Coordinates of N, CA and C and ligand atoms in Angstrom, one line a residue:
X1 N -167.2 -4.6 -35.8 CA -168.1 -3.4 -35.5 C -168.0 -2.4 -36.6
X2 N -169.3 -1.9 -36.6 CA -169.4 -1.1 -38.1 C -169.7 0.4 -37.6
X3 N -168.7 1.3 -38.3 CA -169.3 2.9 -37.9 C -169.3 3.8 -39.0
X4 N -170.0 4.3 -39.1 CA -170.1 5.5 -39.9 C -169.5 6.7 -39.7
X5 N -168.6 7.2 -40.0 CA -167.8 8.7 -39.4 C -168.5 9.3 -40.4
X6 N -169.0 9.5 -41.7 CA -169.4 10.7 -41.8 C -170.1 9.9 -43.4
X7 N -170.5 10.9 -44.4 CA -171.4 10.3 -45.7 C -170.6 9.7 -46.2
X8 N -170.1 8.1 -46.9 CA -169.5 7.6 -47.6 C -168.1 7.2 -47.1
X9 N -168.0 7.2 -45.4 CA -166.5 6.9 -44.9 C -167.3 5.7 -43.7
X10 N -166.9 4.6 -43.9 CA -167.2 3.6 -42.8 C -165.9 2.6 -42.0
X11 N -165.7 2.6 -41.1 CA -164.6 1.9 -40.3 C -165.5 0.7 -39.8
X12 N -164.8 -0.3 -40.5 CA -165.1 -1.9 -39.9 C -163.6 -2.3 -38.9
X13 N -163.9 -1.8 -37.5 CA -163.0 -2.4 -36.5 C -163.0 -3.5 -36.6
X14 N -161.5 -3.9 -36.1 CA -161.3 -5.0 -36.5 C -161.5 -6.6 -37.6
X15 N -162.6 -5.9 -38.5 CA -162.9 -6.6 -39.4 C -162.1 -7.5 -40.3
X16 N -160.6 -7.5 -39.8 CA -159.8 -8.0 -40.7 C -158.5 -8.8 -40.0
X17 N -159.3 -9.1 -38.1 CA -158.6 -9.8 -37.5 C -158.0 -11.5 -37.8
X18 N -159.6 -11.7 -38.4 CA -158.9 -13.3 -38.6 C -158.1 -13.4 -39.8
X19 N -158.3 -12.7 -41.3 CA -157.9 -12.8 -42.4 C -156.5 -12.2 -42.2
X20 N -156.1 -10.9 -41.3 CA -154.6 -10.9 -41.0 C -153.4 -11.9 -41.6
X21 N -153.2 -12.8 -40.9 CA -151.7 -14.0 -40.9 C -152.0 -14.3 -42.7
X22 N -153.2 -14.4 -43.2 CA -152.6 -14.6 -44.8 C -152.3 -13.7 -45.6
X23 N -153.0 -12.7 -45.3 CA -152.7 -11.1 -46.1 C -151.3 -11.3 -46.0
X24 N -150.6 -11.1 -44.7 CA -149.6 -10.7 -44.3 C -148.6 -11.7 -44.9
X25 N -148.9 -13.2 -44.7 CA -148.2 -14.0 -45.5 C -148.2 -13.5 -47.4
X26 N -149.1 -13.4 -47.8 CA -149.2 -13.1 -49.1 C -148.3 -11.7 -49.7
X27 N -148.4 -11.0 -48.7 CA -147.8 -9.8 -48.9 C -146.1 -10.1 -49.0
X28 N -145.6 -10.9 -48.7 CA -144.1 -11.6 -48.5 C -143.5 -11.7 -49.9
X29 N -144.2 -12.2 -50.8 CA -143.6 -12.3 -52.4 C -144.1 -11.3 -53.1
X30 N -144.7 -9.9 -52.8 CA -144.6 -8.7 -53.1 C -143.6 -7.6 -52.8
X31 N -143.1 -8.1 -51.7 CA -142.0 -6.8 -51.1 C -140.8 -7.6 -51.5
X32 N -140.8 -9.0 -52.1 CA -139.2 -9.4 -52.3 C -139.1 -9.0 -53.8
X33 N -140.4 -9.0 -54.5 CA -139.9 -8.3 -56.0 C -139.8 -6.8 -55.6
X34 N -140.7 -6.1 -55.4 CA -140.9 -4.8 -55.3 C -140.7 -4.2 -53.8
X35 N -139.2 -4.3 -53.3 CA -139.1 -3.8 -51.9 C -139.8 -2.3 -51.7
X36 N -140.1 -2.4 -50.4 CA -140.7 -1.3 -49.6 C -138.9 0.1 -49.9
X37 N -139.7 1.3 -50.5 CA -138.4 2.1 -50.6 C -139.4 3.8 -49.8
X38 N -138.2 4.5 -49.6 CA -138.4 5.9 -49.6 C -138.5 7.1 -50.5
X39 N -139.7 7.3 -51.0 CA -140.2 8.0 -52.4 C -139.6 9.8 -52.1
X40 N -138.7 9.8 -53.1 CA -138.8 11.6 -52.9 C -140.3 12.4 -53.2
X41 N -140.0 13.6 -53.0 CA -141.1 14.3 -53.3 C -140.6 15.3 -54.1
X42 N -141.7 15.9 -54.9 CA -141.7 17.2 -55.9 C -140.1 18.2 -55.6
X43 N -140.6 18.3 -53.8 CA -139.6 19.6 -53.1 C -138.2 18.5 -52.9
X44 N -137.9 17.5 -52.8 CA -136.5 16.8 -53.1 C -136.3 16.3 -51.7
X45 N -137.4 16.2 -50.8 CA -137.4 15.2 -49.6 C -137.7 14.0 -49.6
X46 N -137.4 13.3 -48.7 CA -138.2 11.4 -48.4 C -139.0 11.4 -48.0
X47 N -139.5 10.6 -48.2 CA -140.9 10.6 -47.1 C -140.7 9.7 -45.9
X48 N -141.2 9.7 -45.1 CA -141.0 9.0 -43.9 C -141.7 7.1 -43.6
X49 N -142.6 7.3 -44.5 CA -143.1 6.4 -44.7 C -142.5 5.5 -46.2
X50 N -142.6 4.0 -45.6 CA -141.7 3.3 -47.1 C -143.1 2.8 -47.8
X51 N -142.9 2.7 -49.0 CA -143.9 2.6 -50.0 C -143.3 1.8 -51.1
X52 N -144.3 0.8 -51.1 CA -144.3 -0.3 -52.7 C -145.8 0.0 -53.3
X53 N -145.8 -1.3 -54.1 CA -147.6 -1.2 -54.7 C -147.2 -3.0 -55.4
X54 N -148.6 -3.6 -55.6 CA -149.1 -4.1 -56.1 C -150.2 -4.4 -57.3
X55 N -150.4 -4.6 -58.4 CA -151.6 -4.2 -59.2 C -151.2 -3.9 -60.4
X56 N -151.7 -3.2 -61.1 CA -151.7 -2.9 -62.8 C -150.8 -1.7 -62.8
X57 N -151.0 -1.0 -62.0 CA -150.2 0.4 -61.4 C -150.5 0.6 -60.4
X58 N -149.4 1.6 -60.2 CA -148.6 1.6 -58.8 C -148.4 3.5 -58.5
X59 N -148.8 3.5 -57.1 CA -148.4 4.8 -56.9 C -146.9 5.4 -56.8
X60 N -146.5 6.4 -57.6 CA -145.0 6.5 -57.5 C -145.1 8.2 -57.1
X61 N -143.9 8.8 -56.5 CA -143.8 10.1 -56.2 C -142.6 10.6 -56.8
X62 N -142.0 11.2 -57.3 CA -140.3 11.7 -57.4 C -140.5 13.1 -57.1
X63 N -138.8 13.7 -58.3 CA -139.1 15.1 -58.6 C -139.8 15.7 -59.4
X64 N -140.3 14.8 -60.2 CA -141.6 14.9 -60.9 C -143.0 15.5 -60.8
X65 N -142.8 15.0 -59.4 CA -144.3 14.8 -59.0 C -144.9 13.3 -58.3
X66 N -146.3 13.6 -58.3 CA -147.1 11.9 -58.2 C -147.9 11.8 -59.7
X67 N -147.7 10.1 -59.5 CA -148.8 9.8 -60.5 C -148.9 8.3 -60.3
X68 N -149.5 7.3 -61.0 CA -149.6 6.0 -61.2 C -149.1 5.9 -62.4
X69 N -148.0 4.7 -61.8 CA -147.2 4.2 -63.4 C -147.4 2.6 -63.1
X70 N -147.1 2.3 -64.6 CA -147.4 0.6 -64.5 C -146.2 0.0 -64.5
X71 N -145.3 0.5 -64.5 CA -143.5 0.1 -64.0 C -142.7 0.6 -62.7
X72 N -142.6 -0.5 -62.1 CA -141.8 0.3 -60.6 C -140.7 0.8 -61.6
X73 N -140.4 2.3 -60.9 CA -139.3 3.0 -61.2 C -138.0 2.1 -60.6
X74 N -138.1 1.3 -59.9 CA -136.7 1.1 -59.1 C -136.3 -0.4 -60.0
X75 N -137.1 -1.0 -60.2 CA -136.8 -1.9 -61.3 C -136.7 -2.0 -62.8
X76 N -137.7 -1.0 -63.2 CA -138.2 -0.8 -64.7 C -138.9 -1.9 -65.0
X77 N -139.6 -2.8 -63.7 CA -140.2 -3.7 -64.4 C -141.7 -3.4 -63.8
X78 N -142.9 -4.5 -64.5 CA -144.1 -4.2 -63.8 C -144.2 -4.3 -62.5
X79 N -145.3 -3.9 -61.6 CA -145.1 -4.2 -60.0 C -145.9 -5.6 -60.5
X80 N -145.4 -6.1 -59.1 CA -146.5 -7.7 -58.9 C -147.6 -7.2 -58.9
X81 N -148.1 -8.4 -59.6 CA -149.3 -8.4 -59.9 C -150.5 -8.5 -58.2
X82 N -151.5 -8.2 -58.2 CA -152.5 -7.7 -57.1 C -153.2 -9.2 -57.0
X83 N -152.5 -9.7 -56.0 CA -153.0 -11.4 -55.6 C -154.6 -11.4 -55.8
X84 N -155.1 -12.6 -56.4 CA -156.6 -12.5 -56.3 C -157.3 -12.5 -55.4
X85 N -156.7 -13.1 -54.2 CA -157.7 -13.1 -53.0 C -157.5 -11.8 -52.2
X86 N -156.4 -10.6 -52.7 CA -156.2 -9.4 -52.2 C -157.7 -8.5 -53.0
X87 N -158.1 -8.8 -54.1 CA -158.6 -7.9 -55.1 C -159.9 -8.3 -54.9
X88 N -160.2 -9.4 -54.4 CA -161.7 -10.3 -53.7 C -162.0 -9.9 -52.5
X89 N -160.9 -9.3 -51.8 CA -161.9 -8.9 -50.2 C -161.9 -7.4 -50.2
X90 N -160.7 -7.0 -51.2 CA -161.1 -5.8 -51.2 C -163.0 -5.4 -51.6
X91 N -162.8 -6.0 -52.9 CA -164.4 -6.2 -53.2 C -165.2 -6.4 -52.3
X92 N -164.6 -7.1 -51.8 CA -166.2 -7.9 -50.7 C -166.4 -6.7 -49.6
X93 N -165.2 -5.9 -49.6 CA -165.3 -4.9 -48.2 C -165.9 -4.0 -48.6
X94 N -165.5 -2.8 -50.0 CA -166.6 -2.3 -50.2 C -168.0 -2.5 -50.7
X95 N -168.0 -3.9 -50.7 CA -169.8 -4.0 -51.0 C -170.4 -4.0 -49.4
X96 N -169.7 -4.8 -48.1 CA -170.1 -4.3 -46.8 C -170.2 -2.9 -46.8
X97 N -169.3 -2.2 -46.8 CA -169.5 -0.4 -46.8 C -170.7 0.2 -47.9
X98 N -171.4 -0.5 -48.6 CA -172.4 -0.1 -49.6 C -171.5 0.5 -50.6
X99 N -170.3 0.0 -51.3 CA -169.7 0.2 -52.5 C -169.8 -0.6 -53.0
X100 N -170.9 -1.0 -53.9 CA -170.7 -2.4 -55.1 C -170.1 -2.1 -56.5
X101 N -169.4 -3.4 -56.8 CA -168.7 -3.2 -58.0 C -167.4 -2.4 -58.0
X102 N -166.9 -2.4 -56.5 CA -165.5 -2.3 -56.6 C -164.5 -3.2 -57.3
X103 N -163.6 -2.3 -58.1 CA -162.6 -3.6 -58.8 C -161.2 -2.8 -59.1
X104 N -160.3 -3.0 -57.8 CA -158.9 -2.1 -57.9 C -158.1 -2.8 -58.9
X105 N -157.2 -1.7 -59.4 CA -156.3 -1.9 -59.7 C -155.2 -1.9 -59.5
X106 N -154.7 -1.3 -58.1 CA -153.4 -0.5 -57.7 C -153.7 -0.6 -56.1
X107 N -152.7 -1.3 -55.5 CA -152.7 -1.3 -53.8 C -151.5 -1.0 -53.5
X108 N -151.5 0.2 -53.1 CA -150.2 1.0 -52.6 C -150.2 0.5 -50.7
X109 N -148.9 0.3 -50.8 CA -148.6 -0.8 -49.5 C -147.5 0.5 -48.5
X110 N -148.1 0.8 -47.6 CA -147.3 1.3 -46.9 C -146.6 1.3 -45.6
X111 N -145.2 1.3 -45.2 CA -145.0 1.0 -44.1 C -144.2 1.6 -43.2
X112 N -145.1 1.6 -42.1 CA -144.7 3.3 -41.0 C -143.6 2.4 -39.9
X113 N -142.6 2.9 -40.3 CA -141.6 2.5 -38.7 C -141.8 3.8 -37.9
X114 N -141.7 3.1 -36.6 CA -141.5 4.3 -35.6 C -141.4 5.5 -35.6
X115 N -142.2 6.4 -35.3 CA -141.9 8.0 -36.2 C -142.4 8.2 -37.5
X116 N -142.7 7.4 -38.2 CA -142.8 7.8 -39.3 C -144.5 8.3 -39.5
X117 N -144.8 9.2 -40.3 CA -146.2 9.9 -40.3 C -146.0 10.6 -41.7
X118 N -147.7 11.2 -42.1 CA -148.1 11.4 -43.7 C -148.4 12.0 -43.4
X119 N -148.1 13.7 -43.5 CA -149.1 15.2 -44.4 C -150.1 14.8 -44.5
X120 N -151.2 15.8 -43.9 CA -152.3 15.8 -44.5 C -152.3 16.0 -46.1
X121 N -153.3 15.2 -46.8 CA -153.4 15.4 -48.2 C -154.5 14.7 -48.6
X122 N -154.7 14.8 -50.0 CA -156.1 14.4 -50.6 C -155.3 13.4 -51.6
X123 N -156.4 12.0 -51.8 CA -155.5 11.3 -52.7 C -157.0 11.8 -54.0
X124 N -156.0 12.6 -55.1 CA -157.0 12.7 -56.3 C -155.8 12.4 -57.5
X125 N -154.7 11.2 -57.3 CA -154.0 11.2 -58.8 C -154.7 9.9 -59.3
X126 N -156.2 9.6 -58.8 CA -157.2 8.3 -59.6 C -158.0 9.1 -60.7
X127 N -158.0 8.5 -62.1 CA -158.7 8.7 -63.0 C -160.2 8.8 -62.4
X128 N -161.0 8.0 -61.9 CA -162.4 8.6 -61.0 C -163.0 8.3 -59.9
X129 N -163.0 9.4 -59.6 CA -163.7 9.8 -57.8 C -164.5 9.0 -57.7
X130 N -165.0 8.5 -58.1 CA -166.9 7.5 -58.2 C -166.3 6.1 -57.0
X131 N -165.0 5.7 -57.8 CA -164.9 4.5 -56.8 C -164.3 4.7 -55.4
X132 N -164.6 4.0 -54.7 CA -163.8 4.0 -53.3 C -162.6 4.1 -52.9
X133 N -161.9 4.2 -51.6 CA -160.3 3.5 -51.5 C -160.5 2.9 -50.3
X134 N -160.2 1.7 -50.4 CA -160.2 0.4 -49.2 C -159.0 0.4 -48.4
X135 N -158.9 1.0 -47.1 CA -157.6 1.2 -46.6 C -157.5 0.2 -45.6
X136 N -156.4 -1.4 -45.1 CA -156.7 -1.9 -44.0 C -155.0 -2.0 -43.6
X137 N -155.2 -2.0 -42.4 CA -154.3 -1.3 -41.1 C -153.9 -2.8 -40.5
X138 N -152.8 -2.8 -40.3 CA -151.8 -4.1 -39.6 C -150.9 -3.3 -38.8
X139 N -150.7 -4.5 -37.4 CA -149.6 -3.8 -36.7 C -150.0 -2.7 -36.1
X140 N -148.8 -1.7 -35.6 CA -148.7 -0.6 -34.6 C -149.8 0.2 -34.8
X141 N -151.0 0.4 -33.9 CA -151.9 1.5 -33.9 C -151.3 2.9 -34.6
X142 N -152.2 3.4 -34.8 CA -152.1 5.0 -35.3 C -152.9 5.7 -35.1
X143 N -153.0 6.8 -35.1 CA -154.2 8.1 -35.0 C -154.1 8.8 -36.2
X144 N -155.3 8.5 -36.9 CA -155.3 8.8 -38.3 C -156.1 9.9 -38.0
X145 N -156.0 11.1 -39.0 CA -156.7 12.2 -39.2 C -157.2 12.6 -40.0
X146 N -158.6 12.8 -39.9 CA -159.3 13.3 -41.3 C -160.0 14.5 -41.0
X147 N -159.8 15.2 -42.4 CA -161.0 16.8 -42.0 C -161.9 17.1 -42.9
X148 N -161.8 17.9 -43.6 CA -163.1 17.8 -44.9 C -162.5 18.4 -46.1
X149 N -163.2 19.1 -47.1 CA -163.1 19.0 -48.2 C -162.2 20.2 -48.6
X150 N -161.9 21.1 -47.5 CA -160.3 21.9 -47.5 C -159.4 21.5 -46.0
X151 N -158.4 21.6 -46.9 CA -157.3 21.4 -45.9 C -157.4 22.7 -44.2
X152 N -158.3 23.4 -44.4 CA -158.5 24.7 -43.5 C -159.4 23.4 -42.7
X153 N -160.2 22.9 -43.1 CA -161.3 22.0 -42.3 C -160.8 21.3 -40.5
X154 N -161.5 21.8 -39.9 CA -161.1 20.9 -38.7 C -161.0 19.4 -38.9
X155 N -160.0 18.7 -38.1 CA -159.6 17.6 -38.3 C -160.5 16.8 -37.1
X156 N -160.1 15.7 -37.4 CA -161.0 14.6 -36.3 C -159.8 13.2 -35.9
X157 N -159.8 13.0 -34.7 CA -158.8 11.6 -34.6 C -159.1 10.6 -35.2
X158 N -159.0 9.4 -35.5 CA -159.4 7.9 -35.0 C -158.2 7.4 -34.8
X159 N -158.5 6.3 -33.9 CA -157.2 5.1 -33.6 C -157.6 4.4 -35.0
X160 N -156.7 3.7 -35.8 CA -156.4 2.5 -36.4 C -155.9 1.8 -35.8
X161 N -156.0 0.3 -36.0 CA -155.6 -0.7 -35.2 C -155.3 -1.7 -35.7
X162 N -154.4 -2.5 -35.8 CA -154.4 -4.3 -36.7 C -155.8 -4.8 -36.7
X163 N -155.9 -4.7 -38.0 CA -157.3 -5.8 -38.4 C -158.3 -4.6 -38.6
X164 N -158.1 -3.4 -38.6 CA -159.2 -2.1 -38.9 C -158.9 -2.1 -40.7
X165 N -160.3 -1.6 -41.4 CA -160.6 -1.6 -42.4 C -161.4 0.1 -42.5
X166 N -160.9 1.0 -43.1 CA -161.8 2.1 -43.5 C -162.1 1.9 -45.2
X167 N -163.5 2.7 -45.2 CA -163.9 3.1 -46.7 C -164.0 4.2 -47.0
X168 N -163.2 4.9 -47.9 CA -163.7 5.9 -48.3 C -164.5 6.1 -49.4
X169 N -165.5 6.6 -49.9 CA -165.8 7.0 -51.1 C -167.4 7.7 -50.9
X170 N -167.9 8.1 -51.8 CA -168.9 9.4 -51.8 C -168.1 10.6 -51.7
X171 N -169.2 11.5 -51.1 CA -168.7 13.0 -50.3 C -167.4 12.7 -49.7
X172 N -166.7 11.9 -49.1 CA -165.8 11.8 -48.4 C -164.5 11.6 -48.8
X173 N -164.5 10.8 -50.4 CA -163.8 10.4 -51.3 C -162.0 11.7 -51.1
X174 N -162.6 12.5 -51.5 CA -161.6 13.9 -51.2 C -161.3 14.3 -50.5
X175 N -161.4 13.7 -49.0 CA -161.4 14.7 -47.7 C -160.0 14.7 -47.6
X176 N -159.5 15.8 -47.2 CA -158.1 15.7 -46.8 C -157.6 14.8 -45.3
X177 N -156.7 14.3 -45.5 CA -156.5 12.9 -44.3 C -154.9 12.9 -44.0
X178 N -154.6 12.3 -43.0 CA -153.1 11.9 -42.6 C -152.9 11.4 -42.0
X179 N -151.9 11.3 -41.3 CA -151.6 9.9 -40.0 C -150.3 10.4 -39.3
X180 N -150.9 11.1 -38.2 CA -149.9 11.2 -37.2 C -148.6 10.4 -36.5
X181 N -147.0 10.8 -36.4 CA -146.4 9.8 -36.3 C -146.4 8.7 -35.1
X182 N -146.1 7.8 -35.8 CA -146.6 6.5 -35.1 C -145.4 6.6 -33.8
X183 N -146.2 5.8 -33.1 CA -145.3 5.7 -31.6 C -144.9 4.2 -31.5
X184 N -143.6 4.8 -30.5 CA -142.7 3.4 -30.4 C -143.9 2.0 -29.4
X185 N -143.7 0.9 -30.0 CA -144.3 -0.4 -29.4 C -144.3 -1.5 -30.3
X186 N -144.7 -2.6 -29.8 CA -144.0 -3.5 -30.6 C -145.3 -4.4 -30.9
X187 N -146.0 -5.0 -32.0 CA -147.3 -5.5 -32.3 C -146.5 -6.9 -32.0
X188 N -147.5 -7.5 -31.4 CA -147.4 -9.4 -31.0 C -147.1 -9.9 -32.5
X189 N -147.9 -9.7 -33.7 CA -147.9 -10.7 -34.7 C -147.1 -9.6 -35.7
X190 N -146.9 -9.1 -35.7 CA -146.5 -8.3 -37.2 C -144.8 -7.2 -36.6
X191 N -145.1 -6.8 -35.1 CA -143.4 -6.4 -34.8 C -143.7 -4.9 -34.6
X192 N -142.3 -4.2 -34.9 CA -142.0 -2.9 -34.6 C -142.7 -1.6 -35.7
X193 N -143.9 -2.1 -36.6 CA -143.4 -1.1 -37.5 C -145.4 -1.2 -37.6
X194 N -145.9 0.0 -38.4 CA -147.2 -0.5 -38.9 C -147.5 -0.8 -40.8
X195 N -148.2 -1.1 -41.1 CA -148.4 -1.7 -42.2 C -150.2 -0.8 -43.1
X196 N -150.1 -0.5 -43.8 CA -151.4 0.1 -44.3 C -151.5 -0.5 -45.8
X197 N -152.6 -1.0 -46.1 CA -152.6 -1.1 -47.7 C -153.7 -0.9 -48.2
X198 N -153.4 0.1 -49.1 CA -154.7 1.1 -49.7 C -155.1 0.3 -50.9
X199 N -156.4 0.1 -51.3 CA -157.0 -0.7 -52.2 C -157.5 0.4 -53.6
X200 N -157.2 0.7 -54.4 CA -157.9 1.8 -55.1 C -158.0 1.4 -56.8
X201 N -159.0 2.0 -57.3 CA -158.6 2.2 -58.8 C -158.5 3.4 -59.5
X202 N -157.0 3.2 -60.1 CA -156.5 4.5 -60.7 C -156.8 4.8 -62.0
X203 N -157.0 3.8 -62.6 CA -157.4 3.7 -64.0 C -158.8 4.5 -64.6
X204 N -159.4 4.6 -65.4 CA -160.5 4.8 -65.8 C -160.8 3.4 -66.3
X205 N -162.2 3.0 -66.0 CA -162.9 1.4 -66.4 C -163.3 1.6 -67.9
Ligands
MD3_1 C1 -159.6 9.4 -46.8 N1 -152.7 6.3 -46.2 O1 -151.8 6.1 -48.7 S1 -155.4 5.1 -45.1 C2 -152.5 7.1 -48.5 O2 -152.9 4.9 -43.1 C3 -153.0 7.3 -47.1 O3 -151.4 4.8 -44.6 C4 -153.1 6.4 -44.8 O4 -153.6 8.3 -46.8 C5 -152.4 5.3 -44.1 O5 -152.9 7.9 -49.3 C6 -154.5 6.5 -44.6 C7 -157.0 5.8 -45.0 C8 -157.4 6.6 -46.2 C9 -157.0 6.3 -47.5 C10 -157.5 7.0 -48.5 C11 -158.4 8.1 -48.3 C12 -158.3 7.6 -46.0 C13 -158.7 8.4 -47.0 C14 -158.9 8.8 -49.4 C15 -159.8 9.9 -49.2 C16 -160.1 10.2 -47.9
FE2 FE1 -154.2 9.2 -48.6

């Protein structure tokens, strides 16, 4: 099922029920090179959510700051590379959402145990706004939140759900977003925790 929340943001429910079990399988020799870790931030906190990446570059946080590097920090080596059949449905999903000619380079893999939830925030450390970010949801529901183009903007719920797919890009590209902490339950196929992996390109083409 296809919905439009607003110009340039579309949610395909469950769109990504059957493809599930291989993602998920595929995702297995990504997190054994590049384990799922807890990123500090600017202010010298963790974040609650654990985070890897896949692709040419990879989202990283420290005391630094954020940015996209093409070396995980925790290895000094490249992240695994972005499976091809990961980088083909991404494509194929933003051409369903009316984004043609998506081609990521960077899929930041995120994973929420029990409690764990994201600050509202804007993701702008991508070289250009023009393309999309493919976000698809596995495991434990969530109530994601999005508002508009200032963080002052009233917010709006949605459930995410195993096998949900949102698009962002157009007007919406920037909206400030987050995800409220996840609640305790246990998913039949995937277990105790939820799973999100953001499809984006960081690079300039
Ligand atoms: C709206 N992740 O990794 S995905 C993130 O569920 C992030 O893990 C959330 O926000 C998660 O940065 C939300 C949906 C999403 C992703 C990117 C967006 C919504 C967005 C970019 C702009 C506006
Ligand atoms: Fe985000």
């Amino acid at each position: 099922m296809r919905l439009d929340l607003s110009p340039g943001a579309v949610l395909l429910s469950g769109r990504l029920l059957d493809d599930a079990p291989a993602l998920l399988t595929g995702l297995a020799p990504i997190l054994e090179c590049a384990p799922l870790r807890h990123m500090q931030t600017r202010r010298g906190y963790f974040m609650s959510v654990a985070m890897t990446n896949c692709g040419d570059v990879g989202w990283v946080s420290d005391r630094r700051g954020y940015r996209y590097s093409a070396l995980d920090p925790a290895s000094g080596q490249p992240w695994p590379p972005m499976p091809a059949a990961f980088c083909e449905l991404a494509t194929r999903l933003a051409a369903e959402a009316g984004f043609a000619g998506f081609h990521p380079d960077a899929c930041l893999i995120n994973r929420y145990d029990i409690g764990a939830r994201l600050g509202l925030h804007q993701d702008k450390d991508e070289a250009d706004f023009s393309a999309p970010i493919v976000s698809c949801s596995f495991g434990l529901p969530a109530t994601f939140l999005w508002g508009g183009a200032t963080r002052h903007d009233k917010t709006q719920k949605i459930r995410l759900e195993h096998g949900d797919v949102l698009i962002w890009g157009g007007a919406a590209r920037l909206y400030f977003h987050g995800v409220q902490p996840i609640r305790a339950g246990v998913h039949p196929d995937v277990g105790d925790f939820r799973l999100n992996l953001t499809f984006r390109q960081a690079l300039a083409r």
